[in-house]
Short mmCIF file of C-alpha atoms in Angstrom, two decimals:
data_model
loop_
_atom_site.label_atom_id
_atom_site.label_comp_id
_atom_site.label_asym_id
_atom_site.label_seq_id
_atom_site.Cartn_x
_atom_site.Cartn_y
_atom_site.Cartn_z
CA MET J 195 4.97 8.77 -20.84
CA SER J 196 5.22 5.95 -23.38
CA LYS J 197 2.81 3.03 -23.19
CA ARG J 198 5.62 0.61 -22.30
CA LEU J 199 6.89 2.88 -19.54
CA HIS J 200 3.37 3.02 -18.14
CA ILE J 201 3.21 -0.79 -18.06
CA LYS J 202 6.56 -0.88 -16.24
CA LYS J 203 5.15 1.45 -13.62
CA GLU J 204 2.12 -0.79 -13.15
CA VAL J 205 4.30 -3.90 -12.82
CA LEU J 206 6.47 -2.17 -10.23
CA ARG J 207 3.46 -1.10 -8.20
CA ALA J 208 2.12 -4.65 -8.31
CA VAL J 209 5.32 -6.20 -6.95
CA TYR J 210 5.85 -3.40 -4.40
CA PHE J 211 2.41 -3.78 -2.83
CA ASN J 212 2.68 -7.58 -2.73
CA ASP J 213 5.32 -9.81 -1.20
CA SER J 214 5.77 -11.84 -4.36
CA LEU J 215 3.66 -12.58 -7.43
CA SER J 216 3.82 -14.92 -10.40
CA CYS J 217 3.77 -13.58 -13.94
CA ALA J 218 0.16 -14.71 -14.30
CA GLU J 219 -0.85 -12.87 -11.11
CA ILE J 220 0.88 -9.68 -12.23
CA SER J 221 -0.71 -10.00 -15.67
CA GLU J 222 -4.14 -10.27 -14.08
CA ARG J 223 -3.57 -7.24 -11.83
CA ILE J 224 -2.33 -4.93 -14.59
CA GLU J 225 -4.73 -6.35 -17.19
CA LYS J 226 -2.04 -7.08 -19.78
CA SER J 227 -1.21 -10.27 -21.62
CA ILE J 228 1.19 -12.77 -20.09
CA PRO J 229 3.76 -12.36 -22.96
CA THR J 230 3.76 -8.56 -22.50
CA THR J 231 4.07 -8.92 -18.73
CA MET J 232 6.91 -11.43 -19.04
CA SER J 233 8.75 -9.12 -21.44
CA ILE J 234 8.52 -6.26 -18.91
CA LEU J 235 9.61 -8.56 -16.07
CA SER J 236 12.67 -9.60 -18.09
CA GLU J 237 13.66 -5.97 -18.63
CA LEU J 238 13.18 -5.08 -14.98
CA MET J 239 15.27 -8.08 -13.89
CA LYS J 240 18.00 -7.06 -16.33
CA ASP J 241 17.93 -3.59 -14.74
CA GLU J 242 18.17 -5.26 -11.29
CA ILE J 243 14.92 -3.67 -10.12
CA ILE J 244 13.02 -6.88 -9.45
CA GLU J 245 14.22 -10.44 -8.83
CA GLU J 246 12.99 -14.00 -8.79
CA ALA J 247 11.59 -14.96 -5.37
CA GLY J 248 11.28 -18.72 -5.67
CA TYR J 249 8.32 -20.86 -6.63
CA ALA J 250 4.67 -20.38 -5.73
CA GLN J 251 2.83 -23.07 -3.79
CA SER J 252 1.58 -25.80 -6.06
CA SER J 253 -2.10 -26.12 -6.85
CA GLY J 254 -1.38 -29.00 -9.17
CA GLY J 255 1.04 -29.07 -12.09
CA ARG J 256 4.24 -27.11 -12.51
CA ARG J 257 4.87 -24.47 -9.85
CA PRO J 258 5.22 -20.93 -11.32
CA ILE J 259 8.21 -18.68 -10.55
CA THR J 260 7.35 -15.64 -8.42
CA TYR J 261 8.87 -12.18 -8.57
CA SER J 262 9.44 -9.50 -5.95
CA ALA J 263 10.98 -6.05 -5.66
CA LYS J 264 14.77 -5.96 -5.26
CA ALA J 265 15.37 -4.37 -1.88
CA ASP J 266 18.23 -2.06 -2.90
CA ALA J 267 16.85 -1.05 -6.31
CA PHE J 268 15.42 2.20 -4.92
CA TYR J 269 14.93 3.98 -1.65
CA ILE J 270 12.20 6.24 -0.34
CA VAL J 271 12.45 8.97 2.30
CA SER J 272 9.49 8.71 4.68
CA VAL J 273 8.53 11.58 6.95
CA ALA J 274 5.95 11.23 9.74
CA MET J 275 4.99 14.51 11.38
CA ASP J 276 2.73 15.32 14.29
CA GLN J 277 2.22 18.54 16.21
CA LEU J 278 5.32 17.97 18.35
CA ILE J 279 7.71 15.45 16.82
CA THR J 280 8.92 14.67 13.29
CA LYS J 281 10.31 11.24 12.41
CA ILE J 282 12.31 10.56 9.26
CA ALA J 283 13.48 7.20 7.93
CA ILE J 284 14.86 5.71 4.74
CA LEU J 285 12.98 2.68 3.41
CA ASN J 286 14.12 0.27 0.73
CA PHE J 287 12.05 -1.04 -2.16
CA LYS J 288 10.62 -3.80 0.04
CA ASN J 289 9.12 -1.23 2.41
CA GLU J 290 11.68 -2.03 5.10
CA ILE J 291 13.23 0.68 7.27
CA VAL J 292 16.98 0.55 6.55
CA SER J 293 18.17 3.61 8.45
CA LYS J 294 17.87 4.79 11.98
CA VAL J 295 14.50 6.47 12.61
CA PHE J 296 15.66 10.04 13.07
CA GLU J 297 13.57 12.07 15.52
CA TYR J 298 13.40 15.85 15.63
CA ASP J 299 11.57 18.15 18.01
CA LEU J 300 9.59 20.27 15.57
CA VAL J 301 6.63 22.06 17.14
CA LEU J 302 4.30 23.02 14.29
CA SER J 303 1.96 25.46 16.03
CA GLN J 304 2.76 29.08 15.13
CA ASN J 305 6.14 28.13 13.68
CA GLU J 306 7.04 30.24 10.66
CA GLN J 307 10.33 28.34 10.25
CA ALA J 308 8.70 24.88 10.18
CA LEU J 309 9.18 24.30 6.44
CA LYS J 310 12.79 25.48 6.44
CA ASN J 311 13.56 23.31 9.47
CA LEU J 312 11.80 20.30 7.95
CA THR J 313 13.81 20.60 4.73
CA GLU J 314 17.08 20.74 6.67
CA TYR J 315 16.08 17.74 8.76
CA ILE J 316 15.30 15.69 5.64
CA LYS J 317 18.62 16.69 4.08
CA GLU J 318 20.46 15.79 7.28
CA SER J 319 18.71 12.40 7.55
CA ILE J 320 19.60 11.46 3.97
CA LYS J 321 23.23 12.39 4.61
CA LYS J 322 23.36 10.32 7.81
CA SER J 323 21.80 7.33 6.07
CA ALA J 324 24.58 7.25 3.44
CA VAL J 325 22.02 6.38 0.73
CA SER J 326 22.88 7.93 -2.64
CA THR J 327 20.33 10.58 -3.65
CA ASN J 328 20.20 9.25 -7.22
CA LYS J 329 18.66 6.03 -5.85
CA ILE J 330 15.90 7.88 -3.98
CA LEU J 331 12.55 7.65 -5.77
CA GLY J 332 10.88 10.35 -3.74
CA ILE J 333 9.94 11.81 -0.38
CA GLY J 334 6.59 10.99 1.20
CA ILE J 335 5.40 13.24 4.02
CA GLY J 336 2.51 12.73 6.39
CA MET J 337 1.40 15.74 8.44
CA PRO J 338 -1.52 16.74 10.64
CA GLY J 339 -4.00 19.42 9.71
CA PHE J 340 -5.98 20.46 6.64
CA VAL J 341 -3.78 19.18 3.83
CA ASP J 342 -4.72 20.03 0.25
CA ILE J 343 -2.73 17.47 -1.74
CA LYS J 344 -3.67 19.02 -5.09
CA LYS J 345 -2.42 22.47 -4.16
CA GLY J 346 0.38 21.13 -1.94
CA ILE J 347 -0.67 23.31 0.99
CA ASN J 348 -1.26 22.68 4.68
CA TYR J 349 -3.80 25.24 5.87
CA SER J 350 -3.27 24.39 9.55
CA TYR J 351 0.52 24.24 9.85
CA ILE J 352 3.74 24.71 7.87
CA PRO J 353 3.28 28.04 6.07
CA SER J 354 4.92 27.88 2.64
CA GLY J 355 4.52 31.42 1.34
CA HIS J 356 3.98 31.76 -2.41
CA GLU J 357 4.95 28.18 -3.30
CA THR J 358 3.77 24.75 -2.28
CA ILE J 359 5.37 22.65 0.44
CA ALA J 360 6.39 20.06 -2.15
CA SER J 361 7.91 22.59 -4.56
CA TYR J 362 9.90 24.28 -1.76
CA ILE J 363 11.46 20.99 -0.65
CA TYR J 364 12.02 19.87 -4.25
CA ARG J 365 13.73 23.17 -5.06
CA ASN J 366 16.15 22.61 -2.18
CA LEU J 367 16.73 18.85 -2.46
CA ASN J 368 15.89 18.03 -6.11
CA ILE J 369 13.84 14.98 -5.08
CA PRO J 370 10.11 14.62 -5.89
CA VAL J 371 7.88 15.23 -2.86
CA TYR J 372 4.34 14.06 -2.02
CA ILE J 373 2.33 15.21 1.00
CA GLU J 374 -0.75 13.81 2.68
CA ASN J 375 -2.73 14.08 5.89
CA ASP J 376 -1.23 11.80 8.57
CA SER J 377 -4.41 9.83 9.27
CA THR J 378 -5.05 9.25 5.56
CA LEU J 379 -1.51 7.89 5.22
CA ILE J 380 -2.08 5.48 8.08
CA ALA J 381 -5.25 4.26 6.35
CA LEU J 382 -3.26 3.86 3.12
CA TYR J 383 -0.70 1.68 4.89
CA GLU J 384 -3.38 -0.41 6.59
CA GLN J 385 -5.13 -0.86 3.23
CA LYS J 386 -2.01 -1.90 1.32
CA PHE J 387 -0.06 -3.87 3.93
CA GLY J 388 -1.87 -3.95 7.26
CA THR J 389 -5.10 -4.83 9.00
CA THR J 390 -7.55 -3.82 6.25
CA VAL J 391 -6.02 -5.64 3.27
CA GLY J 392 -8.97 -6.95 1.26
CA ASP J 393 -11.55 -4.86 3.16
CA HIS J 394 -13.75 -2.61 1.03
CA ASN J 395 -15.23 -0.47 3.79
CA ALA J 396 -13.14 0.32 6.85
CA MET J 397 -12.56 3.17 9.28
CA VAL J 398 -8.98 3.64 10.53
CA VAL J 399 -8.86 5.67 13.75
CA ASN J 400 -5.50 7.34 14.37
CA ILE J 401 -4.98 7.63 18.15
CA ASN J 402 -2.38 10.35 18.54
CA TRP J 403 -2.12 13.72 20.30
CA GLY J 404 -5.49 14.24 18.62
CA ILE J 405 -7.84 11.67 17.04
CA GLY J 406 -7.66 11.36 13.28
CA LEU J 407 -9.63 9.25 10.84
CA GLY J 408 -8.72 7.63 7.55
CA MET J 409 -11.63 6.21 5.55
CA ILE J 410 -11.66 3.35 3.07
CA ILE J 411 -14.96 3.37 1.18
CA GLU J 412 -15.70 0.91 -1.63
CA GLY J 413 -12.03 -0.04 -1.69
CA GLN J 414 -10.78 3.53 -2.15
CA ILE J 415 -9.23 6.06 0.22
CA TYR J 416 -11.93 8.67 0.77
CA ARG J 417 -10.71 12.26 1.13
CA GLY J 418 -13.93 14.24 0.69
CA TYR J 419 -14.67 17.19 -1.60
CA ASN J 420 -11.46 19.13 -1.00
CA GLY J 421 -9.39 16.55 0.84
CA PHE J 422 -10.28 17.45 4.42
CA ALA J 423 -12.48 14.48 5.34
CA GLY J 424 -11.68 12.64 8.57
CA GLU J 425 -11.40 15.42 11.17
CA PHE J 426 -12.75 13.05 13.80
CA SER J 427 -11.03 15.00 16.58
CA HIS J 428 -13.28 17.99 16.08
CA ILE J 429 -16.76 16.54 16.11
CA PRO J 430 -18.68 18.31 18.92
CA PHE J 431 -19.00 15.49 21.42
CA PHE J 432 -18.80 16.70 25.01
CA ASN J 433 -20.69 19.29 27.00
CA ASN J 434 -17.57 19.96 29.05
CA LYS J 435 -16.95 23.66 28.30
CA LYS J 436 -13.34 22.76 27.38
CA ILE J 437 -12.02 24.85 24.53
CA CYS J 438 -10.17 22.97 21.81
CA TYR J 439 -7.19 24.44 19.96
CA CYS J 440 -9.52 24.75 16.93
CA GLY J 441 -11.47 27.37 18.89
CA LYS J 442 -14.62 25.30 19.47
CA TYR J 443 -15.88 23.75 22.69
CA GLY J 444 -16.29 20.08 23.54
CA CYS J 445 -14.43 18.47 20.62
CA LEU J 446 -13.74 14.73 20.87
CA GLU J 447 -10.03 15.30 21.45
CA THR J 448 -10.65 17.41 24.56
CA GLU J 449 -11.43 14.16 26.44
CA ALA J 450 -10.01 11.41 24.22
CA SER J 451 -6.42 11.58 22.93
CA LEU J 452 -2.92 10.68 24.06
CA GLN J 453 -2.42 14.26 25.21
CA VAL J 454 -5.48 13.87 27.44
CA LEU J 455 -4.22 10.47 28.62
CA VAL J 456 -1.02 12.05 29.95
CA GLU J 457 -2.99 14.89 31.57
CA LYS J 458 -5.52 12.56 33.22
CA VAL J 459 -2.82 10.24 34.54
CA ASN J 460 -0.97 13.21 36.04
CA ASP J 461 -4.18 14.55 37.61
CA LYS J 462 -4.82 11.19 39.26
CA LEU J 463 -1.22 10.91 40.44
CA ARG J 464 -1.50 14.33 42.08
CA ALA J 465 -4.79 13.32 43.72
CA GLY J 466 -3.12 10.21 45.12
CA THR J 467 -6.37 8.28 45.59
CA ILE J 468 -5.37 5.28 43.44
CA PRO J 469 -2.10 3.36 43.96
CA SER J 470 0.27 3.52 41.01
CA SER J 471 3.78 2.45 40.07
CA LEU J 472 4.21 5.74 38.20
CA GLU J 473 5.65 8.98 39.44
CA LEU J 474 4.45 12.34 38.13
CA LEU J 475 5.13 12.58 34.36
CA THR J 476 7.33 15.63 33.94
CA GLN J 477 9.22 14.86 30.71
CA ARG J 478 8.99 17.59 28.08
CA ASN J 479 9.01 14.83 25.48
CA GLU J 480 5.41 13.64 25.47
CA GLU J 481 6.38 10.48 23.60
CA GLU J 482 8.51 9.39 26.56
CA ASN J 483 5.59 10.07 28.88
CA VAL J 484 3.30 7.89 26.76
CA ALA J 485 5.93 5.12 26.67
CA LYS J 486 6.08 5.14 30.48
CA ILE J 487 2.28 4.96 30.70
CA ALA J 488 2.23 2.05 28.23
CA GLU J 489 4.84 0.14 30.24
CA ALA J 490 2.83 0.68 33.44
CA ALA J 491 -0.33 -0.48 31.65
CA MET J 492 1.30 -3.70 30.47
CA ASN J 493 2.35 -4.33 34.08
CA GLY J 494 -1.24 -3.98 35.27
CA ASP J 495 -1.06 -0.52 36.85
CA LYS J 496 -4.59 0.11 38.17
CA LEU J 497 -4.54 3.90 37.76
CA VAL J 498 -3.36 3.69 34.16
CA LEU J 499 -5.77 0.91 33.22
CA GLU J 500 -8.68 2.89 34.66
CA THR J 501 -7.67 5.95 32.61
CA ILE J 502 -7.30 3.94 29.40
CA SER J 503 -10.73 2.47 30.07
CA GLU J 504 -12.29 5.94 30.44
CA ILE J 505 -10.81 7.22 27.20
CA GLY J 506 -11.53 3.94 25.39
CA TYR J 507 -15.19 4.15 26.36
CA ASP J 508 -15.46 7.64 24.83
CA LEU J 509 -13.68 6.41 21.68
CA GLY J 510 -16.25 3.61 21.53
CA ARG J 511 -19.15 6.06 21.84
CA ALA J 512 -17.66 8.15 19.04
CA SER J 513 -17.07 5.03 16.93
CA ALA J 514 -20.77 4.24 17.25
CA ILE J 515 -21.40 7.35 15.15
CA LEU J 516 -19.12 5.96 12.43
CA ILE J 517 -20.95 2.64 12.54
CA HIS J 518 -24.33 4.31 12.14
CA ILE J 519 -23.22 6.53 9.25
CA PHE J 520 -20.85 4.28 7.28
CA ASN J 521 -21.78 0.71 8.28
CA PRO J 522 -18.10 -0.37 7.97
CA GLU J 523 -16.98 -3.98 7.99
CA LYS J 524 -14.04 -3.03 10.21
CA ILE J 525 -12.82 -0.29 12.55
CA VAL J 526 -9.06 -0.28 13.15
CA PHE J 527 -7.39 1.63 15.96
CA SER J 528 -3.94 2.56 14.71
CA GLY J 529 -1.25 5.21 15.08
CA ARG J 530 0.84 5.89 18.16
CA GLY J 531 -1.98 4.81 20.47
CA ALA J 532 -1.79 1.24 19.13
CA LEU J 533 1.16 0.94 21.49
CA PHE J 534 -1.42 -0.03 24.13
CA GLY J 535 -2.64 -2.94 22.02
CA ASP J 536 -5.82 -4.74 22.95
CA LEU J 537 -6.06 -2.89 26.28
CA TRP J 538 -8.33 -0.47 24.40
CA LEU J 539 -10.81 -3.10 23.26
CA PRO J 540 -13.00 -3.91 26.32
CA SER J 541 -13.98 -0.30 26.97
CA VAL J 542 -14.17 0.60 23.25
CA LEU J 543 -16.54 -2.30 22.62
CA GLN J 544 -18.60 -1.33 25.66
CA GLY J 545 -18.93 2.22 24.30
CA ILE J 546 -19.93 0.89 20.89
CA ASN J 547 -22.43 -1.68 22.15
CA GLU J 548 -24.16 0.70 24.55
CA ASN J 549 -24.58 3.34 21.85
CA SER J 550 -25.20 1.40 18.64
CA ILE J 551 -28.12 -0.40 17.08
CA PRO J 552 -27.15 -4.07 17.53
CA ARG J 553 -27.84 -5.05 13.92
CA LEU J 554 -25.26 -2.47 12.82
CA ALA J 555 -22.69 -3.01 15.56
CA GLU J 556 -22.57 -6.78 15.21
CA ALA J 557 -21.53 -6.46 11.55
CA THR J 558 -18.44 -4.37 12.39
CA LYS J 559 -15.21 -6.01 13.52
CA VAL J 560 -13.11 -3.85 15.86
CA VAL J 561 -9.34 -4.43 16.02
CA VAL J 562 -6.12 -2.73 17.08
CA SER J 563 -3.36 -2.42 14.47
CA LYS J 564 -0.25 -4.52 14.98
CA ILE J 565 2.08 -2.00 13.32
CA GLY J 566 1.13 1.00 15.45
CA ALA J 567 3.62 3.83 15.75
CA ASN J 568 5.40 3.24 12.42
CA ALA J 569 2.21 3.10 10.34
CA GLU J 570 2.58 6.70 9.19
CA LEU J 571 6.23 6.22 8.16
CA LEU J 572 5.34 3.11 6.18
CA GLY J 573 2.31 4.82 4.69
CA ALA J 574 4.47 7.74 3.53
CA ALA J 575 6.56 5.32 1.47
CA ALA J 576 3.42 3.79 -0.04
CA LEU J 577 2.29 7.32 -0.95
CA VAL J 578 5.32 7.77 -3.21
CA LEU J 579 4.52 4.57 -5.11
CA GLU J 580 0.80 5.37 -5.24
CA ASN J 581 1.56 8.67 -6.97
CA GLY J 582 4.71 7.56 -8.67
CA THR J 583 4.05 8.38 -12.34
CA LYS J 584 6.27 11.46 -12.26
CA VAL J 585 8.78 9.76 -9.99
CA LEU J 586 9.22 6.75 -12.23
CA THR J 587 9.39 8.72 -15.45
CA ASN J 588 11.94 11.10 -13.95
CA ASN J 589 14.23 8.22 -13.00
CA THR J 590 16.82 7.65 -15.72
CA ILE J 591 16.66 3.88 -15.23
CA PHE J 592 13.32 3.88 -17.03
CA GLU J 593 14.34 6.16 -19.88
CA HIS J 594 15.58 3.47 -22.25
#
């Protein structure tokens, strides 16, 4: 890649990850001179990739022109997978979802056809969106399990035979593909656009069918030695003799996850000892069950609020471990479970405060993400731009 093409990539990343920036601000971020930056901006505007976005607020003197990404310059296919459901959406260059969010029932456990099905679903979603494939920068995919992003393999789900997941999909769709663990993607979104912008040390807890963890340490996404860091679900936490799907007993997710929330609510409904507006949750679609529980919670359902409190307390106790080990400035509860909003906080904070050294706990701010369920989809788009060297050099627009 030529030096000028590399600078173009850096300028594009700067405007993508920020609403709008002046030439001086872009110059500072990419560490290039203002004349060089302005020259690149002029070329990108001529190519209709970025556009002027008005004037910056005045701090005295002439107000500088700001620049932002042009929404329809490129598109990104974002894929958010969990153990049961796969969501696919098309996002524009301003990180806005411009298609329907397509949902597919794709059970990953013991599914030899998962990769083939996933590829067909992506192809189908692109076709339904009516976005031209030559304007698609890449496909970003978030998935649960042990994801080796260097080898392009998921050791837990989605068997790919003798080739990588990315190469299989690329071979069939001819679009660059990037994969990442779902919780790491959520942390990436929160770092770039969400609740942890500007934070150097933060833990992002993904409340889903299991409990994932994305870690931001010294301003960088931390993946561990071989990329498997953050398996918060499987810390041995309970002496409950419950076997986890991983084969061990007493993992955190055996008592604290959305799957457990549905099970506990149903158990209490069957017992009939606490009044509730809910009827027994019998939907095969667990997402619909969670949505019903969330609606009941917002309406003050005593049974549901009690169950959220029980799980929140255990999440707080587990978060105390993170506080003692990492001393983060912030813990963010994100993912699908953020649907319940601040209802988590009283019991989470109780669990933290009862199990943490005060000097450590008082330094950590605990919040619930405002983006919630779409964080993984939005993070998948950011993944493409984060790793976009190949993507941008493969796009003919940049091959002047």
